[in-house]
Amino acid sequence: MPGINCDYRVKLYEDGKYHWMYDLHLLKNPSVLFDLFKALVLSVVIVAILFFIIQACSNGIHLEEIQFVLKVTGIMAGIMLVLGLLGYFIYAAMSGWAYSVHFIMDENGVTQEQAPRAQKVSERVGCLTVLVGLLTRKPGVMGTGMIAASRTSMRSDFSSVRKVKAMRWMNTIKVNERFGKNRVYANNDDFDFVYNYISSRCPKAKVS
C-alpha cells in the first residue's frame, strides 16, 4: 500500500480514491469457505458428468452403470470435502485465523489487495503446492501453486460487472464479472455506502 496508510473505515484519500482495510475472520465469517465448497461441488459435478459420458459410450446406459458412477462420485466428493476442509483450516491457521485485505475503490472499479502478511502466507502456500506438484510429477498442481504464489490482487471494472449481491450478515458484497468473482468486505458502519456506491455504477449488473 505505497503512500497510503489507511484504517478500517472507508475514507476518501488525496489520490481521489476510497481506501479501507478489512480483517476477515476465517472461522467466524464463512464466505471464503462457502466459495470453496461451491468450487469443490462444481469440480465434482463436471468430473461425474465426464465419467458418466465415458461409461455410457463404452458400455451403454444401464442401471448398474448409473449406480457405479454415483458411487464413485460420492467417494470422490467425500475425499475432496475432507481435503478441502483440511486445506482451509491449514491456511486459516497459517494466516492467524484472519485474512487481511486492502480495498481501493474509485468511479471505475474496485480492487482488493492482500495485506503484506496475507501475501506472505499465500506465497508459502503457493510454494508448498509447487513442491507437491514436483514430488508427484503433476504439472497442473505446480501451475496452480505458481498462480497462488504470484496473484495478490484482483480488480473489478464496474463496466464489466454482471452481478452485485449484498450478503449483509457476512459483511460481504459479491461483485461478479463474466470470468471473475470478486468479494468486497466492509464493516457494518460502511456497508451501505460501499454497496450503494458499487451497485449504482454497474450499468450491466443484476443488483440484489
XYZ file of C-alpha atoms in Angstrom:
208
model
C 0.000 0.000 0.000
C 2.617 2.551 -1.046
C 1.840 6.085 0.029
C -1.452 5.185 1.700
C -1.743 4.421 5.388
C -5.444 3.603 5.606
C -7.506 2.305 8.515
C -10.602 0.135 8.815
C -13.119 2.853 7.907
C -13.904 3.784 4.323
C -12.351 7.166 3.568
C -11.617 9.288 0.523
C -7.885 9.977 0.230
C -5.808 12.530 -1.627
C -5.478 10.245 -4.644
C -9.231 10.623 -5.224
C -9.956 7.005 -4.288
C -11.614 5.326 -1.324
C -9.359 3.107 0.771
C -10.023 0.818 3.696
C -8.723 -2.297 5.411
C -10.762 -5.322 6.411
C -9.789 -8.342 8.516
C -11.918 -11.322 7.521
C -12.105 -13.780 10.410
C -11.820 -17.167 8.710
C -13.729 -19.028 11.444
C -16.494 -16.525 12.199
C -17.154 -15.433 8.606
C -17.774 -18.441 6.301
C -17.823 -16.531 2.984
C -14.485 -17.950 1.785
C -15.481 -21.432 2.941
C -18.767 -21.197 1.019
C -16.889 -20.236 -2.148
C -14.550 -23.178 -1.600
C -17.490 -25.578 -1.266
C -19.075 -24.222 -4.455
C -15.826 -24.740 -6.351
C -15.489 -28.286 -4.999
C -19.099 -29.159 -5.874
C -18.677 -27.774 -9.388
C -15.489 -29.797 -9.851
C -17.172 -32.999 -8.680
C -20.191 -32.445 -10.937
C -18.021 -31.810 -14.003
C -15.897 -34.903 -13.366
C -19.025 -37.005 -12.708
C -20.625 -35.898 -15.993
C -17.457 -36.663 -17.963
C -17.109 -40.032 -16.229
C -20.756 -40.877 -16.978
C -20.320 -39.962 -20.666
C -17.222 -42.160 -20.914
C -19.013 -45.083 -19.226
C -22.092 -44.626 -21.397
C -20.049 -44.579 -24.603
C -18.095 -47.666 -23.536
C -20.801 -49.856 -22.007
C -24.107 -48.163 -22.746
C -26.545 -46.724 -20.225
C -27.610 -49.298 -17.666
C -28.771 -49.134 -14.066
C -25.528 -50.736 -12.936
C -23.501 -48.090 -14.740
C -25.514 -45.284 -13.168
C -25.096 -46.797 -9.692
C -21.363 -47.195 -10.283
C -20.981 -43.554 -11.377
C -22.973 -42.351 -8.358
C -20.854 -44.478 -6.024
C -17.584 -43.184 -7.465
C -18.923 -39.615 -7.388
C -19.905 -39.972 -3.721
C -16.472 -41.294 -2.778
C -14.749 -38.547 -4.754
C -16.962 -35.878 -3.185
C -16.160 -37.162 0.304
C -12.411 -37.158 -0.353
C -12.478 -33.658 -1.836
C -14.597 -32.376 1.062
C -12.117 -33.688 3.623
C -9.111 -32.380 1.708
C -10.821 -29.034 1.119
C -11.646 -28.569 4.805
C -8.162 -29.659 5.821
C -6.570 -27.226 3.384
C -8.858 -24.412 4.509
C -8.051 -24.845 8.201
C -4.323 -25.169 7.492
C -4.440 -21.915 5.531
C -6.544 -20.249 8.259
C -4.066 -21.327 10.947
C -1.102 -20.091 8.895
C -2.922 -16.754 8.454
C -3.575 -16.319 12.172
C -7.274 -17.098 11.527
C -7.761 -13.829 9.625
C -7.444 -12.716 6.015
C -6.343 -9.072 5.833
C -7.208 -7.187 2.683
C -6.856 -3.611 1.454
C -9.621 -2.237 -0.785
C -9.248 0.590 -3.303
C -12.428 1.952 -4.895
C -12.970 4.693 -7.461
C -15.503 5.649 -10.133
C -14.336 2.914 -12.480
C -13.908 -0.113 -10.265
C -12.790 -1.719 -7.048
C -9.546 -3.523 -6.282
C -8.688 -5.799 -3.405
C -5.073 -6.262 -2.442
C -3.755 -8.726 0.066
C -2.095 -7.117 3.059
C 1.646 -7.911 3.372
C 1.043 -10.653 5.951
C -1.589 -12.329 3.772
C 0.766 -12.101 0.788
C 3.462 -13.961 2.696
C 1.022 -16.738 3.625
C -0.145 -17.038 0.003
C 3.452 -17.258 -1.145
C 4.142 -20.055 1.352
C 1.022 -21.969 0.353
C 1.884 -21.494 -3.316
C 5.432 -22.730 -2.778
C 4.144 -25.796 -0.920
C 1.745 -26.522 -3.770
C 4.570 -26.230 -6.315
C 6.652 -28.628 -4.206
C 3.784 -31.134 -4.084
C 3.474 -30.849 -7.861
C 7.186 -31.551 -8.282
C 7.142 -34.545 -5.948
C 4.047 -36.039 -7.581
C 5.161 -35.025 -11.096
C 1.898 -33.191 -11.772
C 2.420 -30.007 -13.857
C -1.171 -28.866 -13.200
C -0.570 -28.775 -9.443
C 2.681 -26.886 -9.988
C 0.883 -24.328 -12.148
C -1.795 -23.824 -9.508
C 0.888 -23.212 -6.897
C 2.679 -20.686 -9.081
C -0.555 -18.754 -9.625
C -1.372 -18.817 -5.902
C 2.097 -17.506 -5.064
C 2.032 -14.689 -7.610
C -1.569 -13.406 -7.509
C -2.006 -10.908 -4.692
C -4.721 -8.603 -6.039
C -7.957 -8.602 -8.021
C -9.606 -5.761 -9.926
C -13.274 -5.489 -10.912
C -14.217 -2.892 -13.533
C -17.753 -1.639 -12.925
C -18.493 -1.532 -16.657
C -17.926 -5.309 -16.869
C -19.735 -6.388 -13.697
C -22.721 -8.675 -14.292
C -23.937 -9.206 -10.727
C -23.820 -7.301 -7.453
C -25.227 -9.079 -4.426
C -25.195 -7.977 -0.789
C -24.705 -10.609 1.895
C -25.022 -8.324 4.867
C -24.784 -10.994 7.563
C -21.292 -11.832 6.287
C -20.312 -8.194 5.582
C -19.782 -9.344 2.008
C -20.659 -7.830 -1.361
C -20.341 -10.141 -4.350
C -19.030 -8.306 -7.398
C -19.088 -10.793 -10.270
C -17.862 -10.353 -13.798
C -18.272 -12.957 -16.517
C -14.915 -14.573 -15.856
C -14.091 -13.247 -12.404
C -15.703 -13.197 -8.996
C -14.588 -10.542 -6.555
C -15.586 -10.221 -2.930
C -15.733 -6.821 -1.253
C -15.856 -6.683 2.543
C -16.931 -3.711 4.640
C -17.834 -3.244 8.285
C -21.402 -2.557 9.421
C -20.986 1.224 9.540
C -19.711 1.469 5.955
C -21.530 -1.440 4.339
C -24.478 0.515 2.899
C -22.216 3.216 1.468
C -19.955 0.708 -0.284
C -22.884 -1.356 -1.573
C -24.743 1.681 -2.937
C -21.563 3.128 -4.444
C -20.799 -0.087 -6.332
C -24.349 -1.010 -7.377
C -25.076 2.482 -8.736
C -22.012 2.336 -11.007
C -22.567 -1.087 -12.587
C -24.953 -0.434 -15.508
C -24.959 -4.037 -16.752
C -25.303 -5.713 -13.370
C -28.182 -7.540 -11.781
C -28.357 -5.985 -8.316
C -29.773 -7.763 -5.275
